[in-house]
Coordinates of C-alpha atoms in Angstrom, one line a residue:
M59 CA 12.8 -0.7 -28.9
S60 CA 12.1 1.6 -25.8
H61 CA 15.2 3.4 -24.5
V62 CA 13.6 3.8 -21.0
E63 CA 13.3 0.7 -19.1
P64 CA 11.1 -0.4 -16.3
S65 CA 12.5 -0.4 -12.7
S66 CA 13.0 -4.4 -12.7
A67 CA 15.2 -3.9 -15.9
A68 CA 17.1 -1.2 -14.3
A69 CA 17.5 -3.6 -11.2
N70 CA 19.2 -6.2 -13.3
R71 CA 21.6 -3.8 -15.1
A72 CA 22.6 -2.4 -11.7
H73 CA 23.2 -5.8 -10.4
N74 CA 25.3 -6.8 -13.6
N75 CA 27.7 -3.7 -13.4
H76 CA 28.5 -1.8 -10.1
C77 CA 29.7 1.1 -12.3
E78 CA 26.5 1.6 -14.1
M79 CA 26.2 5.2 -13.2
E80 CA 29.6 5.8 -14.8
R81 CA 28.5 4.0 -17.8
L82 CA 25.3 5.6 -18.2
F83 CA 26.7 9.0 -18.2
S84 CA 29.6 8.1 -20.5
R85 CA 30.2 9.7 -23.9
E86 CA 29.3 6.6 -25.9
S87 CA 25.9 6.5 -23.8
R88 CA 25.3 10.1 -24.7
Y89 CA 26.1 9.7 -28.3
T90 CA 23.9 6.5 -28.4
I91 CA 20.8 8.4 -27.0
W92 CA 21.5 11.2 -29.5
R93 CA 21.5 8.9 -32.5
N94 CA 18.5 6.9 -31.2
L95 CA 16.6 10.1 -30.8
W96 CA 17.2 11.0 -34.5
F97 CA 16.2 7.4 -35.5
W98 CA 13.1 7.8 -33.5
L99 CA 12.3 10.9 -35.2
A100 CA 12.8 9.7 -38.6
Q101 CA 11.0 6.7 -38.0
S102 CA 7.9 8.5 -36.7
Q103 CA 8.1 11.1 -39.5
K104 CA 8.0 8.3 -41.9
E105 CA 4.8 6.9 -40.3
L106 CA 3.4 10.3 -40.7
D107 CA 4.5 10.4 -44.5
I108 CA 6.7 13.5 -43.9
I109 CA 8.0 15.1 -47.2
Y110 CA 11.5 16.4 -47.3
L111 CA 13.3 18.6 -49.9
V112 CA 16.4 17.5 -51.9
P113 CA 18.3 20.3 -53.7
I114 CA 18.7 19.6 -57.5
P115 CA 22.2 19.8 -58.5
D116 CA 23.5 22.6 -60.8
S117 CA 20.0 24.3 -60.8
Y118 CA 19.7 28.1 -60.9
P119 CA 17.8 29.4 -59.2
P120 CA 18.1 26.6 -56.6
A121 CA 15.5 24.2 -57.2
F122 CA 14.2 21.1 -55.0
R123 CA 12.7 17.9 -55.4
E124 CA 10.3 16.2 -52.8
K125 CA 11.1 13.0 -51.4
K126 CA 9.9 10.6 -48.4
I127 CA 12.0 8.6 -45.9
D128 CA 12.3 5.0 -47.1
D129 CA 13.0 1.9 -45.1
E130 CA 16.6 1.7 -46.7
D131 CA 17.3 5.0 -45.3
L132 CA 16.0 4.1 -41.9
E133 CA 18.0 0.8 -41.8
Q134 CA 21.3 2.8 -42.7
L135 CA 20.7 5.0 -39.7
R136 CA 19.6 2.2 -37.2
R137 CA 22.8 0.4 -37.9
C138 CA 25.0 3.2 -36.5
C139 CA 22.7 4.1 -33.6
N140 CA 25.0 2.2 -31.1
V141 CA 28.1 3.9 -30.2
S142 CA 30.9 1.9 -28.5
R143 CA 33.7 3.1 -26.4
Y144 CA 36.1 2.2 -29.3
H145 CA 34.2 4.5 -31.7
V146 CA 34.4 7.3 -29.1
N147 CA 38.1 7.0 -28.6
T148 CA 38.9 7.2 -32.2
M149 CA 40.6 10.3 -33.4
Q150 CA 37.7 11.2 -35.7
M151 CA 35.0 11.2 -32.8
R152 CA 37.0 13.0 -30.0
S153 CA 35.0 16.0 -28.7
L154 CA 36.7 19.3 -29.7
T155 CA 34.8 21.3 -27.2
P156 CA 32.9 20.8 -23.9
D157 CA 29.9 22.6 -25.3
H158 CA 27.2 20.1 -25.8
V159 CA 25.6 22.0 -28.5
L160 CA 28.8 22.2 -30.7
D161 CA 29.4 18.5 -29.7
L162 CA 25.9 17.6 -31.0
R163 CA 26.4 19.3 -34.2
A164 CA 29.7 17.5 -34.7
Q165 CA 28.0 14.0 -34.1
F166 CA 25.3 15.3 -36.8
H167 CA 27.9 15.6 -39.3
F168 CA 29.5 12.3 -38.2
V169 CA 26.1 10.7 -39.0
T170 CA 25.3 12.5 -42.3
D171 CA 28.7 12.5 -43.7
I172 CA 30.2 9.3 -42.5
D173 CA 27.9 6.8 -40.9
A174 CA 24.6 7.2 -42.5
P175 CA 25.0 9.6 -45.7
R176 CA 21.4 8.8 -46.9
S177 CA 20.2 10.8 -44.0
E178 CA 22.0 13.9 -45.3
H179 CA 18.6 15.7 -46.2
W180 CA 16.2 14.4 -43.6
L181 CA 18.1 14.0 -40.3
N182 CA 16.5 16.1 -37.6
I183 CA 14.3 18.0 -39.9
G184 CA 11.6 20.1 -38.3
V185 CA 13.3 20.4 -34.9
T186 CA 16.0 22.2 -33.1
H187 CA 19.0 20.9 -31.2
E188 CA 16.9 21.4 -28.1
Y189 CA 14.7 18.4 -29.1
T190 CA 17.8 16.0 -28.8
L191 CA 19.5 17.6 -25.7
E192 CA 16.3 18.1 -23.7
N193 CA 14.9 14.6 -24.3
T194 CA 18.4 13.2 -23.6
E195 CA 18.2 14.8 -20.2
Q196 CA 14.8 13.2 -19.4
I197 CA 16.0 9.7 -20.6
L198 CA 19.3 10.1 -18.6
M199 CA 17.4 11.2 -15.5
T200 CA 15.1 8.2 -15.8
H201 CA 17.9 5.8 -16.1
A202 CA 19.9 7.4 -13.1
L203 CA 16.8 7.4 -11.0
D204 CA 16.2 3.6 -11.6
I205 CA 19.7 2.9 -10.7
L206 CA 19.8 5.2 -7.7
I207 CA 16.4 3.9 -6.4
T208 CA 17.7 0.2 -6.4
K209 CA 21.0 1.2 -4.5
L210 CA 19.0 2.9 -2.0
S211 CA 16.5 -0.1 -1.7
M212 CA 19.6 -2.1 -0.9
L213 CA 20.7 0.3 1.7
L214 CA 17.2 0.1 3.3
Y215 CA 17.5 -3.7 3.4
R216 CA 20.7 -3.4 5.4
L217 CA 19.4 -0.9 7.6
R218 CA 16.2 -2.9 8.3
N219 CA 18.2 -5.9 9.2
F220 CA 20.6 -4.0 11.4
A221 CA 17.7 -2.4 13.3
M222 CA 15.8 -5.5 13.9
D223 CA 19.1 -7.4 15.0
H224 CA 19.7 -4.5 17.6
K225 CA 16.2 -3.8 18.5
S226 CA 16.6 -4.3 22.1
V227 CA 20.3 -3.4 22.5
H228 CA 20.7 -0.3 24.9
C229 CA 22.5 2.8 24.1
L230 CA 23.1 6.3 25.6
I231 CA 22.1 9.4 23.8
Y232 CA 23.2 12.9 24.8
E233 CA 21.1 15.8 23.4
S234 CA 21.9 18.8 25.4
D235 CA 19.3 21.1 23.5
Y236 CA 16.3 19.0 24.6
D237 CA 14.6 18.6 28.0
R238 CA 16.0 15.0 28.2
P239 CA 19.9 15.8 27.9
T240 CA 20.8 12.1 28.5
Y241 CA 18.5 9.2 28.1
V242 CA 18.6 5.4 27.1
T243 CA 17.3 4.1 24.0
T244 CA 18.5 1.2 21.6
I245 CA 20.7 1.1 18.7
G246 CA 17.8 -0.4 16.7
E247 CA 15.5 2.7 17.2
K248 CA 18.2 5.0 16.1
V249 CA 19.1 3.1 13.0
A250 CA 15.2 2.7 12.3
S251 CA 15.1 6.4 12.4
W252 CA 17.5 6.6 9.6
A253 CA 15.9 4.0 7.6
K254 CA 12.4 5.8 8.1
T255 CA 13.9 9.0 6.6
L256 CA 15.7 7.2 3.7
G257 CA 12.3 5.3 3.1
E258 CA 10.5 8.6 2.7
I259 CA 13.4 9.7 0.2
L260 CA 12.9 6.6 -1.7
W261 CA 9.2 7.2 -2.0
C262 CA 9.9 10.7 -3.2
F263 CA 12.3 9.3 -5.8
Q264 CA 9.6 6.8 -7.0
K265 CA 7.1 9.6 -7.4
L266 CA 9.4 11.7 -9.4
R267 CA 10.4 8.7 -11.6
C268 CA 6.8 8.2 -12.5
N269 CA 6.2 11.6 -13.5
I270 CA 9.1 11.9 -15.9
G271 CA 8.1 12.2 -19.6
S272 CA 9.3 13.5 -23.0
A273 CA 10.0 16.8 -24.2
G274 CA 8.2 16.2 -27.6
S275 CA 9.5 17.5 -31.0
Q276 CA 8.6 21.1 -31.0
P277 CA 11.0 24.0 -29.7
I278 CA 10.7 23.9 -26.0
T279 CA 12.8 26.8 -24.6
Q280 CA 11.0 30.3 -24.1
C281 CA 13.2 32.1 -26.6
E282 CA 12.2 29.6 -29.2
Q283 CA 8.5 29.8 -28.8
G284 CA 6.9 31.0 -32.0
N285 CA 10.3 31.2 -33.8
I286 CA 11.4 27.7 -34.7
A287 CA 13.6 28.7 -37.7
F288 CA 17.1 26.7 -37.1
L289 CA 19.8 27.2 -39.8
D290 CA 17.1 28.2 -42.4
K291 CA 15.1 25.0 -41.8
L292 CA 11.5 24.5 -42.3
S293 CA 9.4 23.9 -39.0
M294 CA 7.8 20.7 -38.3
L295 CA 4.3 22.4 -38.7
E296 CA 5.5 23.7 -42.3
H297 CA 6.8 20.3 -43.3
F298 CA 3.2 18.8 -42.3
E299 CA 1.6 21.7 -44.5
G300 CA -0.1 23.2 -41.2
D301 CA -1.6 19.9 -39.9
E302 CA -1.4 20.4 -36.2
S303 CA -2.9 17.1 -35.4
K304 CA 0.3 15.4 -37.2
C305 CA 2.5 17.4 -35.1
E306 CA 0.6 16.1 -32.0
R307 CA 0.5 12.5 -33.3
L308 CA 4.3 13.0 -34.0
D309 CA 4.9 13.8 -30.4
D310 CA 2.9 10.9 -29.1
L311 CA 4.9 8.4 -31.2
L312 CA 8.0 9.9 -30.0
R313 CA 6.8 9.4 -26.4
Q314 CA 6.1 5.7 -26.9
K315 CA 9.5 5.0 -28.7
M316 CA 11.3 6.7 -25.7
G317 CA 9.3 4.6 -23.4
F318 CA 7.6 7.4 -21.6
E319 CA 3.9 7.4 -20.3
K320 CA 3.7 11.3 -20.4
C321 CA 4.6 13.9 -23.1
Y322 CA 5.1 17.7 -21.8
A323 CA 5.7 19.2 -25.3
K324 CA 2.8 21.8 -24.6
D325 CA 4.4 23.0 -21.4
Y326 CA 7.8 21.7 -21.2
F327 CA 9.3 24.8 -19.7
R328 CA 7.4 24.7 -16.6
Y329 CA 7.5 20.9 -16.3
R330 CA 11.3 20.9 -16.4
S331 CA 11.8 23.8 -13.8
D332 CA 9.4 21.6 -11.6
T333 CA 11.0 18.3 -12.2
N334 CA 14.7 19.7 -11.7
G335 CA 13.6 21.6 -8.6
R336 CA 12.1 18.6 -7.1
L337 CA 15.1 16.4 -8.0
G338 CA 17.5 18.9 -6.4
R339 CA 15.4 19.2 -3.2
I340 CA 15.1 15.4 -2.8
C341 CA 19.1 15.1 -3.4
H342 CA 19.6 18.0 -1.0
T343 CA 17.4 16.0 1.7
L344 CA 19.4 12.9 1.1
G345 CA 22.9 14.9 1.7
D346 CA 21.4 16.5 4.9
T347 CA 20.0 13.1 6.2
A348 CA 23.6 11.7 5.6
L349 CA 25.1 14.5 7.7
R350 CA 22.6 13.6 10.6
V351 CA 23.8 10.2 10.4
V352 CA 27.4 11.2 10.5
E353 CA 26.4 13.2 13.8
D354 CA 24.8 10.2 15.3
L355 CA 27.8 7.9 14.3
D356 CA 30.3 10.6 15.8
H357 CA 28.3 10.3 19.1
F358 CA 28.3 6.7 19.2
D359 CA 32.0 6.5 18.4
S360 CA 32.9 9.1 20.9
G361 CA 31.8 6.6 23.6
G362 CA 32.7 3.6 21.7
Q363 CA 29.1 2.1 21.9
L364 CA 29.0 1.7 18.0
V365 CA 32.2 1.7 16.2
E366 CA 33.6 0.5 12.7
K367 CA 35.0 -2.7 12.3
R368 CA 37.9 -1.5 10.3
P369 CA 39.3 1.7 12.0
K370 CA 42.3 3.7 11.2
S371 CA 45.3 2.7 13.1
D372 CA 44.8 5.6 15.5
G373 CA 41.3 4.4 16.3
S374 CA 39.4 6.9 14.4
P375 CA 36.8 6.0 11.9
I376 CA 37.3 5.6 8.3
T377 CA 34.3 6.2 6.4
S378 CA 32.0 8.5 8.3
P379 CA 34.5 11.3 7.4
L380 CA 34.0 10.4 3.7
L381 CA 30.3 10.3 4.1
R382 CA 30.5 14.0 5.4
I383 CA 32.5 15.0 2.5
A384 CA 30.1 13.2 0.0
A385 CA 27.1 14.6 1.7
D386 CA 28.4 18.3 1.5
A387 CA 29.4 17.9 -2.2
L388 CA 25.7 16.5 -2.7
M389 CA 24.1 19.4 -1.0
Q390 CA 26.2 21.9 -2.9
V391 CA 25.3 20.4 -6.3
S392 CA 21.7 20.1 -5.3
I393 CA 21.4 23.6 -4.6
T394 CA 22.9 24.6 -8.2
F395 CA 20.9 22.0 -10.0
K396 CA 17.5 23.2 -8.6
D397 CA 18.3 26.8 -9.7
P398 CA 16.2 27.2 -13.0
R399 CA 18.7 30.0 -14.0
V400 CA 21.5 27.3 -14.4
S401 CA 21.7 25.7 -17.8
K402 CA 21.5 21.8 -17.5
T403 CA 22.6 21.2 -21.1
H404 CA 24.8 24.1 -22.4
G405 CA 28.5 25.0 -21.6
E406 CA 29.7 22.1 -19.3
D407 CA 32.2 19.5 -19.7
E408 CA 30.0 17.1 -17.7
Y409 CA 26.1 17.5 -17.3
I410 CA 25.4 19.0 -13.9
M411 CA 22.8 16.2 -13.6
V412 CA 25.6 13.8 -13.9
R413 CA 27.5 15.2 -10.9
L414 CA 24.3 15.4 -9.0
F415 CA 23.7 11.6 -9.4
K416 CA 27.1 10.5 -9.0
H417 CA 27.3 12.3 -5.7
A418 CA 24.1 10.9 -4.6
A419 CA 25.0 7.4 -5.6
R420 CA 28.5 7.8 -3.8
V421 CA 26.5 8.9 -0.5
V422 CA 24.3 5.9 -0.5
R423 CA 27.3 3.6 -1.2
I424 CA 29.2 5.0 1.5
L425 CA 26.1 4.8 3.7
Q426 CA 25.8 1.1 3.1
S427 CA 29.6 0.3 3.5
I428 CA 29.4 2.1 7.0
V429 CA 26.1 0.0 7.9
E430 CA 27.9 -3.4 6.9
G431 CA 30.9 -2.6 8.9
L432 CA 29.4 -1.4 12.4
Y433 CA 30.3 -3.2 15.6
Y434 CA 28.2 -2.9 18.7
N435 CA 30.4 -2.8 21.8
S436 CA 28.4 -3.9 24.6
Q437 CA 30.8 -3.5 27.4
N438 CA 31.4 0.2 26.4
A439 CA 27.7 0.9 26.0
N440 CA 26.9 -0.7 29.4
T441 CA 29.8 1.2 31.2
I442 CA 28.5 4.5 29.8
K443 CA 25.0 3.8 30.8
W444 CA 25.8 3.1 34.3
L445 CA 28.1 6.0 34.8
E446 CA 25.3 8.3 33.8
M447 CA 22.6 6.4 35.9
P448 CA 22.7 8.9 38.7
F449 CA 21.8 11.7 36.6
M450 CA 19.2 9.8 34.5
M451 CA 17.2 8.5 37.4
S452 CA 17.1 11.7 39.4
G453 CA 14.3 13.1 37.5
P454 CA 12.1 10.0 37.7
L455 CA 13.0 9.5 41.3
I456 CA 11.9 13.2 42.2
S457 CA 8.8 12.7 40.3
R458 CA 7.8 9.6 42.2
L459 CA 8.7 10.9 45.6
T460 CA 6.7 14.1 44.9
L461 CA 3.7 12.0 44.4
R462 CA 4.4 10.7 47.9
R463 CA 4.1 14.3 49.4
E464 CA 7.8 14.7 49.8
D465 CA 9.2 18.0 49.5
P466 CA 11.1 18.3 45.8
M467 CA 13.7 20.7 47.1
T468 CA 14.5 18.3 50.2
I469 CA 14.8 15.4 47.7
M470 CA 17.2 17.4 45.3
R471 CA 19.4 18.6 48.3
H472 CA 19.9 14.9 49.4
L473 CA 20.7 13.7 46.0
R474 CA 23.1 16.5 45.5
N475 CA 25.0 15.8 48.9
I476 CA 25.2 11.9 47.9
G477 CA 26.5 12.9 44.6
L478 CA 29.1 15.1 45.9
S479 CA 30.2 12.4 48.6
V480 CA 31.1 9.8 45.7
M481 CA 32.9 12.4 43.5
N482 CA 36.5 11.5 44.7
E483 CA 35.9 7.7 44.3
P484 CA 37.1 6.0 41.0
S485 CA 34.8 6.4 37.9
E486 CA 34.1 2.9 37.8
R487 CA 32.8 2.7 41.3
Q488 CA 30.9 6.0 41.5
T489 CA 27.5 4.7 40.3
Y490 CA 27.7 1.6 42.6
S491 CA 28.5 3.8 45.5
F492 CA 26.0 6.3 44.7
L493 CA 23.2 3.6 44.6
D494 CA 24.4 1.9 47.8
R495 CA 24.5 5.2 49.6
L496 CA 21.0 6.1 48.2
M497 CA 19.5 3.0 49.6
H498 CA 21.0 3.4 53.0
H499 CA 20.4 6.9 53.4
G500 CA 18.1 8.0 56.2
F501 CA 15.7 9.9 53.8
F502 CA 15.6 7.4 51.1
N503 CA 15.8 4.0 52.8
S504 CA 12.0 3.8 53.1
H505 CA 11.6 4.3 49.4
A506 CA 13.5 1.3 48.2
V507 CA 10.8 0.4 45.7
D508 CA 10.8 3.8 44.2
I509 CA 14.4 3.6 43.8
R510 CA 14.4 0.5 41.9
N511 CA 11.5 1.5 39.7
A512 CA 13.3 4.8 38.8
V513 CA 16.2 2.7 37.7
L514 CA 14.1 0.4 35.9
S515 CA 12.2 3.2 34.1
V516 CA 15.3 4.6 32.8
Q517 CA 16.2 1.5 31.3
D518 CA 12.7 0.7 29.9
V519 CA 13.1 0.5 26.1
T520 CA 9.5 -1.0 25.4
H521 CA 8.5 2.2 23.3
S522 CA 11.7 1.9 21.3
E523 CA 11.2 -1.8 20.5
R524 CA 7.7 -1.0 19.3
L525 CA 9.0 1.9 17.1
V526 CA 11.5 -0.5 15.6
D527 CA 8.9 -2.9 14.9
E528 CA 6.4 -0.3 13.3
I529 CA 9.4 0.7 10.9
C530 CA 11.5 -2.2 10.3
G531 CA 9.4 -5.1 11.3
E532 CA 7.4 -7.6 9.3
H533 CA 4.8 -5.5 7.2
G534 CA 6.4 -2.4 8.6
I535 CA 7.0 0.9 6.7
I536 CA 10.4 -0.3 5.2
D537 CA 9.1 -3.8 4.4
R538 CA 6.1 -1.9 2.3
R539 CA 8.6 0.3 0.6
L540 CA 10.9 -2.7 -0.5
Q541 CA 8.2 -4.8 -2.0
P542 CA 9.0 -3.7 -5.5
Y543 CA 12.8 -4.4 -5.2
L544 CA 12.7 -7.8 -3.5
G545 CA 14.0 -9.6 -6.7
Y546 CA 17.0 -7.4 -6.8
I547 CA 17.6 -7.7 -3.2
R548 CA 17.4 -11.5 -3.4
K549 CA 20.0 -11.5 -6.4
M550 CA 22.3 -9.1 -4.5
T551 CA 22.1 -11.4 -1.2
A552 CA 22.0 -14.7 -2.8
G553 CA 25.5 -15.6 -1.6
E554 CA 24.9 -14.6 2.0
S555 CA 22.2 -17.3 2.7
Q556 CA 24.4 -20.2 1.4
A557 CA 26.3 -22.6 3.7
P558 CA 30.1 -22.1 3.7
L559 CA 32.1 -24.6 1.6
M560 CA 33.6 -27.4 3.6
I561 CA 37.0 -28.6 2.6
E562 CA 37.7 -32.2 3.3
S563 CA 41.1 -33.7 3.9
A564 CA 42.4 -35.8 0.9
R565 CA 42.1 -39.5 1.5
G566 CA 45.3 -41.4 1.6
N567 CA 46.3 -43.9 -1.1

């Protein structure tokens, strides 16, 4: 049975257990993968008629007899491949060291001495511990990407719906570093821009997922190339009496049993460096995107335009600070992970890849929680928009009147004087007074149509609505990205489309 499942299978697993990422990287999961890798190796070697040596007792000098792996040997190993939490928690299987190499050797002895003693002389023959550790990393990465991709697809579904629901809803954006310091757009366009970036990240994760392959059976680290002796064991090539085609066939059989489409045994070091670098960069981009979302949320919250439904008692947001913390943590781990000099399998109590995926899943989970809890305050947004209207309309008005051969400096002087005349009025009346005095001003009263069009141009969000449709509308960018995950999304949202239960009063007797 293949250990690497397709995305649809991973979607079902993620749906059934919201702590799937934790369970995937648990000790029982790791030990199960190790034992399966040993089983697949022995199974493949048996298919290729590998011969192993068994020492003859009391022989001097030491003598050996040749044997082959038989079905009973494999069956005994197969029965102990699945490690449960109960087994991990027993005293005899507790890890004595955080070093995975020593932990792996301890598991080797648990199998050969206790669980499957028939495997004593042939378990893991011809390979080093790197076969187990490196292939485990690829299997875990595949499963983790499946889980993360499905979680990200659900977030995109929420963002798409929120953007479409708020496609025409006005909001004010301040961007002091740009030529347009203040302008009107829509909540839908801003959320759609988040979705577009996250959709690109999803696509990158998908491409990476399709490129993952097995490490093969041969020694795969640079220091082991050309020297595959491990605890005085024979090499795989020596076991196959120099037949390189059998080694290649073995790699292919292992690839199939692991469920991969590709095998990188011949150039694994380069593949591993490239894959880890890509994964680190994508996760870093995810963290950076989350930080930009936090900045947008802080901007909206400062004016009360878009706020959380469940703020703290002092009115401040709850989850956006958590998102900032999670995003920072993800970016720090990403930088470390993509460094090829950092070991991914040695000397850590927890795989660095475990920390990477857990932080990434946390970022996605917090983002979804924020989106599901956002509330648009139309009154605050409208008030802020009209407070800024005199500043926003000045540019369009100057452009229109300049086309009518009016002097730009004269226009700006009159606008400044009108602005100064209303400064001492209450803030809620300043915009009304500004527009009223503008319409009745001796210079502007003949340009009433241009004033009205300048105000309308500021509020024109046609372009924003078109962008939302292109990104989040039917057959849009996000819709195409979500096609492979529609089944998962339907399961996750099945209860949302159901009518609420109606409770009828009991009939009297």
